[in-house]
Short mmCIF file of C-alpha atoms and ligand atoms in Angstrom, two decimals:
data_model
loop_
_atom_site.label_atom_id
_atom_site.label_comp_id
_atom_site.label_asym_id
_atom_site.label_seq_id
_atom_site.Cartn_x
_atom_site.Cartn_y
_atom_site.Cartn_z
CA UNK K 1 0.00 0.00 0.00
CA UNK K 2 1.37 3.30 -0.84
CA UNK K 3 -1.10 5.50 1.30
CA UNK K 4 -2.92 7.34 -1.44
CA UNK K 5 -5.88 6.00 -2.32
CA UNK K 6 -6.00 5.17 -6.52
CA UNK K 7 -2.37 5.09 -6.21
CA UNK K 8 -0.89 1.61 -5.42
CA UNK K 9 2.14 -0.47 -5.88
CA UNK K 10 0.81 -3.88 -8.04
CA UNK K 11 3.56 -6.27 -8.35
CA UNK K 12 6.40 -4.21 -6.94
CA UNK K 13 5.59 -1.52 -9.24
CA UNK K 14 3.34 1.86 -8.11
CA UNK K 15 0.13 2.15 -10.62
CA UNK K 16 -2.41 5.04 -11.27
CA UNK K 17 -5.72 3.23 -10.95
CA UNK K 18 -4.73 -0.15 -12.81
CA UNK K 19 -2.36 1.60 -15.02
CA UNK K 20 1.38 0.92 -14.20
CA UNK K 21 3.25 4.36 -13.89
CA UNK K 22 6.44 3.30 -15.67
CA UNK K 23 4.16 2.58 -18.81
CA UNK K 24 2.72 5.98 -18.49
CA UNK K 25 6.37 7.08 -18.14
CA UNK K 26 7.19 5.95 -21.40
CA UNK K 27 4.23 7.08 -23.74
CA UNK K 28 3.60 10.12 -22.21
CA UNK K 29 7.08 11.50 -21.08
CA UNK K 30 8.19 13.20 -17.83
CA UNK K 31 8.07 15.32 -16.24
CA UNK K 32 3.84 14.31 -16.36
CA UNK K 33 1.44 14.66 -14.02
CA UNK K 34 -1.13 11.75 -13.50
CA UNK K 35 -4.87 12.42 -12.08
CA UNK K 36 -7.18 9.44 -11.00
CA UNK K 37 -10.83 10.12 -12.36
CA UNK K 38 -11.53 7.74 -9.51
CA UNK K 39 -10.08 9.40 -6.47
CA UNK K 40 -11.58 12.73 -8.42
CA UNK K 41 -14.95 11.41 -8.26
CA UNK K 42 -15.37 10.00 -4.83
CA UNK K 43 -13.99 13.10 -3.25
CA UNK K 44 -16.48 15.30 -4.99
CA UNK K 45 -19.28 12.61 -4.36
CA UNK K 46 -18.25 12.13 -0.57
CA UNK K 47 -17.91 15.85 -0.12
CA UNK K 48 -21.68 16.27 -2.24
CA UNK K 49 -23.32 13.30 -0.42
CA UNK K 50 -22.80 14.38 3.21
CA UNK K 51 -25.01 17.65 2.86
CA UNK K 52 -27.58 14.84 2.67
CA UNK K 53 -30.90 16.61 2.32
CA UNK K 54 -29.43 20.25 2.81
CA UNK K 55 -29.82 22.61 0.20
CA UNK K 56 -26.07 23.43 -0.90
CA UNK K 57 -23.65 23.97 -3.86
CA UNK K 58 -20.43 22.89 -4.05
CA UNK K 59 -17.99 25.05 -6.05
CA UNK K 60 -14.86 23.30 -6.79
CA UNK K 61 -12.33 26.22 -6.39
CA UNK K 62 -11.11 26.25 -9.77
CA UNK K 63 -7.63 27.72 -8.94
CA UNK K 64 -6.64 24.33 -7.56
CA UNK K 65 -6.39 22.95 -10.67
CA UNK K 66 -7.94 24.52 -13.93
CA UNK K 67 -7.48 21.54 -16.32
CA UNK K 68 -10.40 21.24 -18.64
CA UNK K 69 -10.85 17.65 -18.24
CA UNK K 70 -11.24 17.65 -14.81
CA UNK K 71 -13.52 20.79 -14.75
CA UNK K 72 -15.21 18.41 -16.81
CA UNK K 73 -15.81 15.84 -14.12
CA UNK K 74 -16.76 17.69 -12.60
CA UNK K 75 -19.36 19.38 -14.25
CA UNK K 76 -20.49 16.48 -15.02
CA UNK K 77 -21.68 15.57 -11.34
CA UNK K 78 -23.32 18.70 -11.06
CA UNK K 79 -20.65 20.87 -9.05
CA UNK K 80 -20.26 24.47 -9.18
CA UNK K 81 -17.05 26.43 -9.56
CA UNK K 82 -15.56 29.02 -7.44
CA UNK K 83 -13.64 31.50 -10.26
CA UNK K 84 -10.80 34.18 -9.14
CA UNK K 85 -10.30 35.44 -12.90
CA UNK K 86 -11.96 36.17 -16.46
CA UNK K 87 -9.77 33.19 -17.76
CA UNK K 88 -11.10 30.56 -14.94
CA UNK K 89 -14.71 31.71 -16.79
CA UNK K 90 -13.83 31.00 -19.48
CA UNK K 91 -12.15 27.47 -18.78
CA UNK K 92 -15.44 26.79 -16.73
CA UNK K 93 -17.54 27.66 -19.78
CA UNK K 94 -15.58 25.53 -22.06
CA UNK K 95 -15.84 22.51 -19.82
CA UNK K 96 -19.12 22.93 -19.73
CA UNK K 97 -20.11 24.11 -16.34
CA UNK K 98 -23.06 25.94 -15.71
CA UNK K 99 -22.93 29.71 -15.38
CA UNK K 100 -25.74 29.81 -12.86
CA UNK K 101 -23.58 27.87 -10.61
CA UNK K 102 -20.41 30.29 -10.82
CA UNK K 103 -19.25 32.57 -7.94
CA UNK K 104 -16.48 34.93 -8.41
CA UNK K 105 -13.91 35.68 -5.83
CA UNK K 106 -10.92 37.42 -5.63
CA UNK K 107 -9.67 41.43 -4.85
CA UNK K 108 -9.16 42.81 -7.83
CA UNK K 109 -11.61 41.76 -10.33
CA UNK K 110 -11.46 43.65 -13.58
CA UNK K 111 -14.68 45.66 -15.32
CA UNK K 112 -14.02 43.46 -18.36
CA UNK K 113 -14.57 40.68 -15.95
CA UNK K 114 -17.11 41.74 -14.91
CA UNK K 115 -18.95 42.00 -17.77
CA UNK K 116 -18.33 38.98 -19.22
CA UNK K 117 -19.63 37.29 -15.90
CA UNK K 118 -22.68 39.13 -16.22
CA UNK K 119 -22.92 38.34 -19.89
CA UNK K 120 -22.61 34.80 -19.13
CA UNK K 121 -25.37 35.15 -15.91
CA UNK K 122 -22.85 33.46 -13.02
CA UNK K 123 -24.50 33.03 -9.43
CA UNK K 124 -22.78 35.52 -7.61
CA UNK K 125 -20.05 38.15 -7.14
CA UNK K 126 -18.04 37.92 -3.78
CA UNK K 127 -17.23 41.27 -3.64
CA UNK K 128 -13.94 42.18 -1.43
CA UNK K 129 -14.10 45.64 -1.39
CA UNK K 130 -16.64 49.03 -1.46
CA UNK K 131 -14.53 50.22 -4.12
CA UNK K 132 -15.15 47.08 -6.16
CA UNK K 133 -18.86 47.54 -5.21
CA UNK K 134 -19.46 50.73 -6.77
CA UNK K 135 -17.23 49.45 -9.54
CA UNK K 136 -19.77 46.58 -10.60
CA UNK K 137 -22.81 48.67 -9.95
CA UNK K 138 -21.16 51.08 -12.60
CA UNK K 139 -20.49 47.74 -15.27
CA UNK K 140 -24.20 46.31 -14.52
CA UNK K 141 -25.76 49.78 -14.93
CA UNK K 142 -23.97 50.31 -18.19
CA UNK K 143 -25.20 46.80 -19.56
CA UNK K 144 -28.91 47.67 -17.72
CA UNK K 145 -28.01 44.37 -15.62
CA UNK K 146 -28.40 43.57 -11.88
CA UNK K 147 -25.44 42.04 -10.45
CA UNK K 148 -26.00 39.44 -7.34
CA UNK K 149 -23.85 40.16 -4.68
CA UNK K 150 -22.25 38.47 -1.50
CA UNK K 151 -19.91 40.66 0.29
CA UNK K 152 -16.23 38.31 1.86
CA UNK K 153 -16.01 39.23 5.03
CA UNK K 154 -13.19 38.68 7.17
CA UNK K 155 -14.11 36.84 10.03
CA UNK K 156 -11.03 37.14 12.04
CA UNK K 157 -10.66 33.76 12.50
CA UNK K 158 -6.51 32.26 13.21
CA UNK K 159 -6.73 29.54 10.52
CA UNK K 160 -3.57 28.47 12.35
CA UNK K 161 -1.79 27.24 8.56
CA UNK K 162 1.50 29.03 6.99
CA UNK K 163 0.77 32.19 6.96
CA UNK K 164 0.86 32.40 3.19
CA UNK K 165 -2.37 30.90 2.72
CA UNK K 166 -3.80 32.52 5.64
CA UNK K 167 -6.90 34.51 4.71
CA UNK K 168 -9.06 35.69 7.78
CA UNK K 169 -6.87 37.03 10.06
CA UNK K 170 -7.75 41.13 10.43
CA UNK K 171 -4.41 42.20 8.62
CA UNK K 172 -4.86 40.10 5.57
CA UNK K 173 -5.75 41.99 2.33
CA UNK K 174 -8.84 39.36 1.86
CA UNK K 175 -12.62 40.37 2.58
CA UNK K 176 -13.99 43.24 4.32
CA UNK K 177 -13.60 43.84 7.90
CA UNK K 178 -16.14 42.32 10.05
CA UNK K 179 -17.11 45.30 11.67
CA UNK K 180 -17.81 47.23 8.43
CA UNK K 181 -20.11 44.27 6.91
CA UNK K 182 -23.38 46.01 8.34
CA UNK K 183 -23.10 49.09 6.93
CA UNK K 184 -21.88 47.74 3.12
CA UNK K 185 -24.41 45.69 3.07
CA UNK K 186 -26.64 48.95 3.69
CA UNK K 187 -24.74 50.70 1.28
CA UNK K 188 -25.38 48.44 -0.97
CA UNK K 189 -29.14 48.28 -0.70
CA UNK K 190 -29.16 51.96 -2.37
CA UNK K 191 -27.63 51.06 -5.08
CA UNK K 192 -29.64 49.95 -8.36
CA UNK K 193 -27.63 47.55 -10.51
CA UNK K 194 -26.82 45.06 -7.52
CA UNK K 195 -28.42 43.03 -5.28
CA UNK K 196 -27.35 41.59 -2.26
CA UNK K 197 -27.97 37.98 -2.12
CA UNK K 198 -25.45 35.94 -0.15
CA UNK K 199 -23.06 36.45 2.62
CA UNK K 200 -19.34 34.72 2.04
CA UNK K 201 -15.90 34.21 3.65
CA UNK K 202 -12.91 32.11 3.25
CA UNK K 203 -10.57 31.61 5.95
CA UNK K 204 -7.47 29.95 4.27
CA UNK K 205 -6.29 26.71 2.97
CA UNK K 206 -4.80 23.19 4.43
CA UNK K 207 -6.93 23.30 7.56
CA UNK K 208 -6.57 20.34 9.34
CA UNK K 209 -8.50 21.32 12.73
CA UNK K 210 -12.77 21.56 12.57
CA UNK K 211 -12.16 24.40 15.36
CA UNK K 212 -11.48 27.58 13.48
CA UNK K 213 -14.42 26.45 10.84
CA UNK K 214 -16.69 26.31 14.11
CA UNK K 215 -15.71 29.66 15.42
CA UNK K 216 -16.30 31.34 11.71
CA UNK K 217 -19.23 29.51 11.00
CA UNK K 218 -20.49 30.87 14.52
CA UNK K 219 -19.97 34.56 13.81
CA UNK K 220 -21.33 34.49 10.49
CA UNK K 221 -24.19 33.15 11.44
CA UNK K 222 -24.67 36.17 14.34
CA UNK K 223 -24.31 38.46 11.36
CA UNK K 224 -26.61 36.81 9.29
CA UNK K 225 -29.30 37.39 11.84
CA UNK K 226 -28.35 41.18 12.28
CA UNK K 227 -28.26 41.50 8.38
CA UNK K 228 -31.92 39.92 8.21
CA UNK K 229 -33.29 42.18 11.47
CA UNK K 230 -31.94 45.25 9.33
CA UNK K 231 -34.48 43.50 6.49
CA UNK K 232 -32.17 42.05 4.12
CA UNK K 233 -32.82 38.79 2.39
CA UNK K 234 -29.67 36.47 1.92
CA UNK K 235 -30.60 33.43 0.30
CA UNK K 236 -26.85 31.64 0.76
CA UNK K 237 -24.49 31.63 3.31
CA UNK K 238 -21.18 30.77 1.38
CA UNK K 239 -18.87 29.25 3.85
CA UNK K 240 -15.20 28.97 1.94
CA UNK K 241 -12.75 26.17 1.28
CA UNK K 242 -9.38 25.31 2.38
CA UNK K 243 -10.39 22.09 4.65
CA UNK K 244 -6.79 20.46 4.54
CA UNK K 245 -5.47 16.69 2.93
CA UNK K 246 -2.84 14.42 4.30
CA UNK K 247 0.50 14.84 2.86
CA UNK K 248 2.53 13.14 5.17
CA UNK K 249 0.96 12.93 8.72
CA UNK K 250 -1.34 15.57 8.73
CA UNK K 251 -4.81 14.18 10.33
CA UNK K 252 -7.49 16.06 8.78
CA UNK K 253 -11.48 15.45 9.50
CA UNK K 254 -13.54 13.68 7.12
CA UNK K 255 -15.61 15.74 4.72
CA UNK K 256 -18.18 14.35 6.60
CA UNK K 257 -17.03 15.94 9.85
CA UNK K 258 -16.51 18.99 8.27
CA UNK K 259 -19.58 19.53 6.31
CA UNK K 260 -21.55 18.52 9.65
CA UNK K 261 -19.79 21.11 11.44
CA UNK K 262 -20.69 23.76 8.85
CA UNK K 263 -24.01 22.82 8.94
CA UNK K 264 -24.08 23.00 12.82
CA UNK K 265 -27.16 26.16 13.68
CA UNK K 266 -28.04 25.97 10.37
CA UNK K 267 -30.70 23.29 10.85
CA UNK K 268 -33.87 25.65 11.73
CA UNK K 269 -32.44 28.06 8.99
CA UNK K 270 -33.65 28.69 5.32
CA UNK K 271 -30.85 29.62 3.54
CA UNK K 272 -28.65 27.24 1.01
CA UNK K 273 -25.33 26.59 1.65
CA UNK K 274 -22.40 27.15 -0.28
CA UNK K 275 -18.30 25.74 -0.54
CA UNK K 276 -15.86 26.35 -2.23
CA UNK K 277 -13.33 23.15 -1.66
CA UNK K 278 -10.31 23.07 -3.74
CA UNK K 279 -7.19 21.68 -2.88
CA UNK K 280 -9.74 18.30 -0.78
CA UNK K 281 -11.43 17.20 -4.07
CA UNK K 282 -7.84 17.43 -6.31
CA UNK K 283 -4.71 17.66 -4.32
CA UNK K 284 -4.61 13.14 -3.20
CA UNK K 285 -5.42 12.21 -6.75
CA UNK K 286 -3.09 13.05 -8.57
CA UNK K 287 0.96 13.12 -8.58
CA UNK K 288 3.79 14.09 -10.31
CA UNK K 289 5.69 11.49 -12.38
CA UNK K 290 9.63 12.47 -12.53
CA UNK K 291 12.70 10.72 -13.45
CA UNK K 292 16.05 10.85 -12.00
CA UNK K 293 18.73 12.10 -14.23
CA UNK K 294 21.73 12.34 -12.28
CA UNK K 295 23.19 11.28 -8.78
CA UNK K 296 25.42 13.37 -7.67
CA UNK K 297 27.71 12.68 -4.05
CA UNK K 298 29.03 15.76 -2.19
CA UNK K 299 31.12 16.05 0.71
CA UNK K 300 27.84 16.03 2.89
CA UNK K 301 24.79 15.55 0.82
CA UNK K 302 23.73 13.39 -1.98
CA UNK K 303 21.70 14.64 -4.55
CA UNK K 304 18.96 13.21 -6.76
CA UNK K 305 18.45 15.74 -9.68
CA UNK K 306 15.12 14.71 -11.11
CA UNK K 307 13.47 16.17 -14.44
CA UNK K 308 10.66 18.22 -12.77
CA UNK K 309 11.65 20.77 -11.04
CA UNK K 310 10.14 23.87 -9.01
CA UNK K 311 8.46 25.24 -12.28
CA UNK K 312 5.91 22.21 -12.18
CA UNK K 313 5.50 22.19 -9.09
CA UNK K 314 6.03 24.93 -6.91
CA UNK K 315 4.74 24.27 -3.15
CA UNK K 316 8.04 22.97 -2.20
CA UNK K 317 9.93 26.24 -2.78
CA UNK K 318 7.08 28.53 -1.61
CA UNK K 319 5.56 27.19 1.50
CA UNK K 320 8.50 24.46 2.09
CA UNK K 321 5.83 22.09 1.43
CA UNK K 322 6.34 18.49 2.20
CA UNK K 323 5.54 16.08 -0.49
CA UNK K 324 5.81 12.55 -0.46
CA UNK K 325 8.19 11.26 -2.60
CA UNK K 326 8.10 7.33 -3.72
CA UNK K 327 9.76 4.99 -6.05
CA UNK K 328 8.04 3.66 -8.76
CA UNK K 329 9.77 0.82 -8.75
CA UNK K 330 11.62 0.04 -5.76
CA UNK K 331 13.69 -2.56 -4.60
CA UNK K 332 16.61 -1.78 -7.23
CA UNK K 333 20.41 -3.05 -5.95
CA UNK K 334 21.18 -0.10 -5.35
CA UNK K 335 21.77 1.24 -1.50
CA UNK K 336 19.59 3.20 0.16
CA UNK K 337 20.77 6.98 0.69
CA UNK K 338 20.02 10.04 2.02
CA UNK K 339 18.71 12.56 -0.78
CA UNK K 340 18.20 15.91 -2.23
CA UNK K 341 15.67 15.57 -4.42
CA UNK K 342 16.35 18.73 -6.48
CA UNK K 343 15.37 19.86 -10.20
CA UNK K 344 17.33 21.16 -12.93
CA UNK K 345 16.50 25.01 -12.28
CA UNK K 346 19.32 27.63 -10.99
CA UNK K 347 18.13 28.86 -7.99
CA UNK K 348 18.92 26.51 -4.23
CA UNK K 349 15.15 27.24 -3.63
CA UNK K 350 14.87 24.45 -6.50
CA UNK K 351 13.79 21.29 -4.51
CA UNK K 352 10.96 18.51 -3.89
CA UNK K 353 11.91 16.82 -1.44
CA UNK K 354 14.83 17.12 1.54
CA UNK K 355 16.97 14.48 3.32
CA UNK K 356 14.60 11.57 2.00
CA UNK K 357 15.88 7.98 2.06
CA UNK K 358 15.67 6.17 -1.11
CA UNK K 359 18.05 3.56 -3.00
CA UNK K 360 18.09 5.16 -6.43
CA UNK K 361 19.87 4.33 -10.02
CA UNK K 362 19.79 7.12 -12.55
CA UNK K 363 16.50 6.58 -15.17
CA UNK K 364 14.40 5.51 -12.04
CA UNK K 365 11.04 6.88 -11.63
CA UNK K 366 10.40 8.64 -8.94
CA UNK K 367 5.93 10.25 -8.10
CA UNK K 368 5.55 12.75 -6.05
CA UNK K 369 2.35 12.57 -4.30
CA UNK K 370 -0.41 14.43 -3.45
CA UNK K 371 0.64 17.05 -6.57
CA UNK K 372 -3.20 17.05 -7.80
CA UNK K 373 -3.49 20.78 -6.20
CA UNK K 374 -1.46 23.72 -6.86
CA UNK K 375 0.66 21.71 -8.90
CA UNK K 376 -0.02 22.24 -12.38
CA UNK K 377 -2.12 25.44 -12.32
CA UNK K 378 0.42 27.11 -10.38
CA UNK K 379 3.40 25.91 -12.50
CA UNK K 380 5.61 28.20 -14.92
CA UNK K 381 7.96 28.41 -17.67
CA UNK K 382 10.92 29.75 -15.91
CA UNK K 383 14.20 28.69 -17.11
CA UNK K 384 12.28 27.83 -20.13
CA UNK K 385 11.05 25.11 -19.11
CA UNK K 386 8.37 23.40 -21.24
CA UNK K 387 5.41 23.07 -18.92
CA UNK K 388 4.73 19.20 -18.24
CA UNK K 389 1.91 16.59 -19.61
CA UNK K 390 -1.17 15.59 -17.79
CA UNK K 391 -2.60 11.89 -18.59
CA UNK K 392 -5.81 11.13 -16.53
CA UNK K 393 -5.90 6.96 -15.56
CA UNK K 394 -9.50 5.59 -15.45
CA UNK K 395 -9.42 2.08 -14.91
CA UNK K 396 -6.74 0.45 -17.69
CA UNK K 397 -6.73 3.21 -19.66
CA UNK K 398 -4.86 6.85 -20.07
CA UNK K 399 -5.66 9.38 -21.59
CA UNK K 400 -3.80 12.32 -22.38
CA UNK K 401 -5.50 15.42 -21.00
CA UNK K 402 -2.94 18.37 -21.80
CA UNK K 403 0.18 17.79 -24.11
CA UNK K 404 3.54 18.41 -23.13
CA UNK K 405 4.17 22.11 -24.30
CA UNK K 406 6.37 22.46 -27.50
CA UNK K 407 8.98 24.81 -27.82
CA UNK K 408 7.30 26.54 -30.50
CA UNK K 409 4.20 27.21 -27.96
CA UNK K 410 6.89 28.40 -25.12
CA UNK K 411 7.77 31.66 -27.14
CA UNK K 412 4.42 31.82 -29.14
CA UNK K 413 3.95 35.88 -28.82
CA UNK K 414 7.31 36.93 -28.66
CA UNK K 415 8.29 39.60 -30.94
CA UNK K 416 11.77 40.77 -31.88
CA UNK K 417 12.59 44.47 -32.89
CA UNK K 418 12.41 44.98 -36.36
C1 PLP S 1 -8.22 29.31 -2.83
C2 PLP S 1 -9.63 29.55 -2.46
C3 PLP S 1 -10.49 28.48 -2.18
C4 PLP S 1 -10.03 27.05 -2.16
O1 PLP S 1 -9.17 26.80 -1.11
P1 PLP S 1 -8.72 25.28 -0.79
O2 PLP S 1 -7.83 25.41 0.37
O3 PLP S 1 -8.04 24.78 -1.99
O4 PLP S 1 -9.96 24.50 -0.49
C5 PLP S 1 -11.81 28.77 -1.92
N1 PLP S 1 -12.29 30.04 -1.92
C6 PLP S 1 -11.48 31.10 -2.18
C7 PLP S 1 -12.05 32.46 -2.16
C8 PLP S 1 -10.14 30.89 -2.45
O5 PLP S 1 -9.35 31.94 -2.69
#
């Protein structure tokens, strides 16, 4: 057993689903990352299925991982999307989610996005900011559209996570101060191309403790009532992402845990619940396929320098993320070590792994696990770097969901003086 659910070694050698990873290795490439429609599915199903009779909508936070095919699946089941950009809408649209379940976060939304949301008739705007409100009162007016509204608020709530996915505490640059959510929300009653429907936050991401959910869940629920004494009508209470996965020994609740405890004092109320999970229904099904290129033996260290590298996946390098790292073929002659597992880009910052213990030959595959979110979508071209292939396994069969970029594609654009 490796762990990961959909991800198992079969005779000695780690498969996706039934497909072996070394023969994805070979037809595909690496560096590649490999999804499980399996482990994609029952995540979204277990997370869906324990609202049980509840009126709710999940939105899969697209940002976790934007790949059409698995916005697809998604779709499919009959999520919703959470957006942060014009170009999530349009992936969204393409995949063929429906607009009417779309709601669009972020700070700094941009008219143009704007109006294409409208155009395409999303759910809701989670509006960050009263600048941003007056803003999309201006775009609606101008198309003689009324834009649905839920105003982030910032709970104030210690997600207790790194700090750089954070997102409640007072002196974060997310959602609108607690304290001023009152009088927006009367602010925004006068004006006449929006209308206040739902009431959002989002706390932050990898949260492996049900407490901080309770205590935000319990103050947005005290201003709920005060919003509907002052006579407003909020028809969704949208209560976030960012409930946590294991990536080494992290224990995190059970959706089921979690969605019970959002639900908690909601039971005598009418309103339909919203989430916005992300990194839960993505981040344990899939992984990053990478081979080692090189050993190299210092004075003090040994290095594995692998094919993928900090531009595929980044979480290593910016949070000093720990990702599992496992043979795909162990039990080589080779002895085991201590490694660096390290990529091929110039900076020291340019790791996936630190002081792991493996027995490794150069042109063994290595997956990193738990890569499914914030791998890909947050992955870049630097040192010009081809970004990677994606191959979803369903059963005994892969398919190819993104190509490996060409090098024609990585300078598609560029323009030299004439
Ligand atoms: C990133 C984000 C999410 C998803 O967070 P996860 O930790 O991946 O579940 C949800 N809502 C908003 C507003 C976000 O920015």
């Amino acid at each position: 057993m490796s762990g990961f659910p959909s991800f198992n070694y079969r005779n000695n050698v780690l498969c996706g689903e039934s497909v072996r990873l070394d023969r994805i290795a070979r037809e595909f490439g690496t560096p590649c990352y490999v999804y499980s429609r399996h482990a994609l599915v029952a995540a979204y199903s277990e997370f869906d299925s324990a609202f049980a009779g509840r009126d709710h909508l999940v939105c899969y936070a697209v940002k976790a991982n934007s790949n059409l095919a698995i916005l697809n699946l998604f779709a499919r089941l009959g999520s919703g999307f959470d957006i942060v950009s014009g170009g999530e809408l349009r992936r969204v649209l393409e995949a063929g989610g429906d607009p009417r379940k779309i709601v669009f976060s972020g700070v700094g939304k941009q008219p143009d996005e704007m109006r294409v949301a409208l155009e395409a008739g999303i759910l809701c705007f989670n509006v960050e900011s009263e600048a941003e409100l007056e803003i999309l009162d201006q775009v609606a007016r101008s198309m003689n559209q009324i834009a649905p509204v839920s105003f982030r608020v910032n709970p104030d709530v210690d997600a207790r996570t790194h700090p750089y996915i954070s997102t409640g505490l007072k002196e974060n640059k997310f959602g609108i101060p607690f304290e001023e959510a009152e009088s927006l929300y009367a602010s925004a009653q006068k004006l006449a191309n929006v209308r206040v429907t739902g009431l959002d936050c989002h706390i932050g991401s990898q949260l492996t403790e049900l407490d901080p959910f309770v205590e935000t869940r319990e103050k947005m629920l005290g201003l709920l009532d005060r919003l509907e004494a002052r006579g407003l009508k909020i028809h969704h209470l949208d209560l976030g992402g960012g409930l946590g996965i294991r990536y080494s020994s992290e224990k995190p609740p059970p959706a089921r845990a979690y969605i019970a405890a959002l639900c908690g004092g909601m039971v005598q109320r009418k309103q339909r619940i919203l989430v916005e999970p992300g990194r839960v229904l993505v981040g344990n099904a899939g992984i990053l396929l990478t081979r080692v290129e090189y050993l190299k033996h210092a004075t003090h260290r040994n290095f594995a320098i692998v094919d993928a590298a900090m531009n595929d996946l980044m979480r290593p390098a910016l949070y000093n993320a720990y990702h599992e790292i496992l043979p795909v073929a162990p039990g080589t002659q080779a002895d085991v070590k201590t490694y660096q597992v390290v990529g091929p880009v110039c900076e020291t910052g340019d790791f996936l792994g630190h002081d792991r213990e493996l027995a490794l030959l150069p042109g063994d595959l290595l997956a990193v696990m738990s890569a499914g979110a914030y791998g890909m979508s947050m992955s870049s071209n630097y040192n010009s770097r081809p970004r990677a292939a994606e191959v979803m396994v369903d059963g005994d069969r892969a398919h190819l969901i993104r190509e490996r970029e060409s090098m024609d594609q990585l300078m598609a654009g560029e323009k030299i003086l004439p």
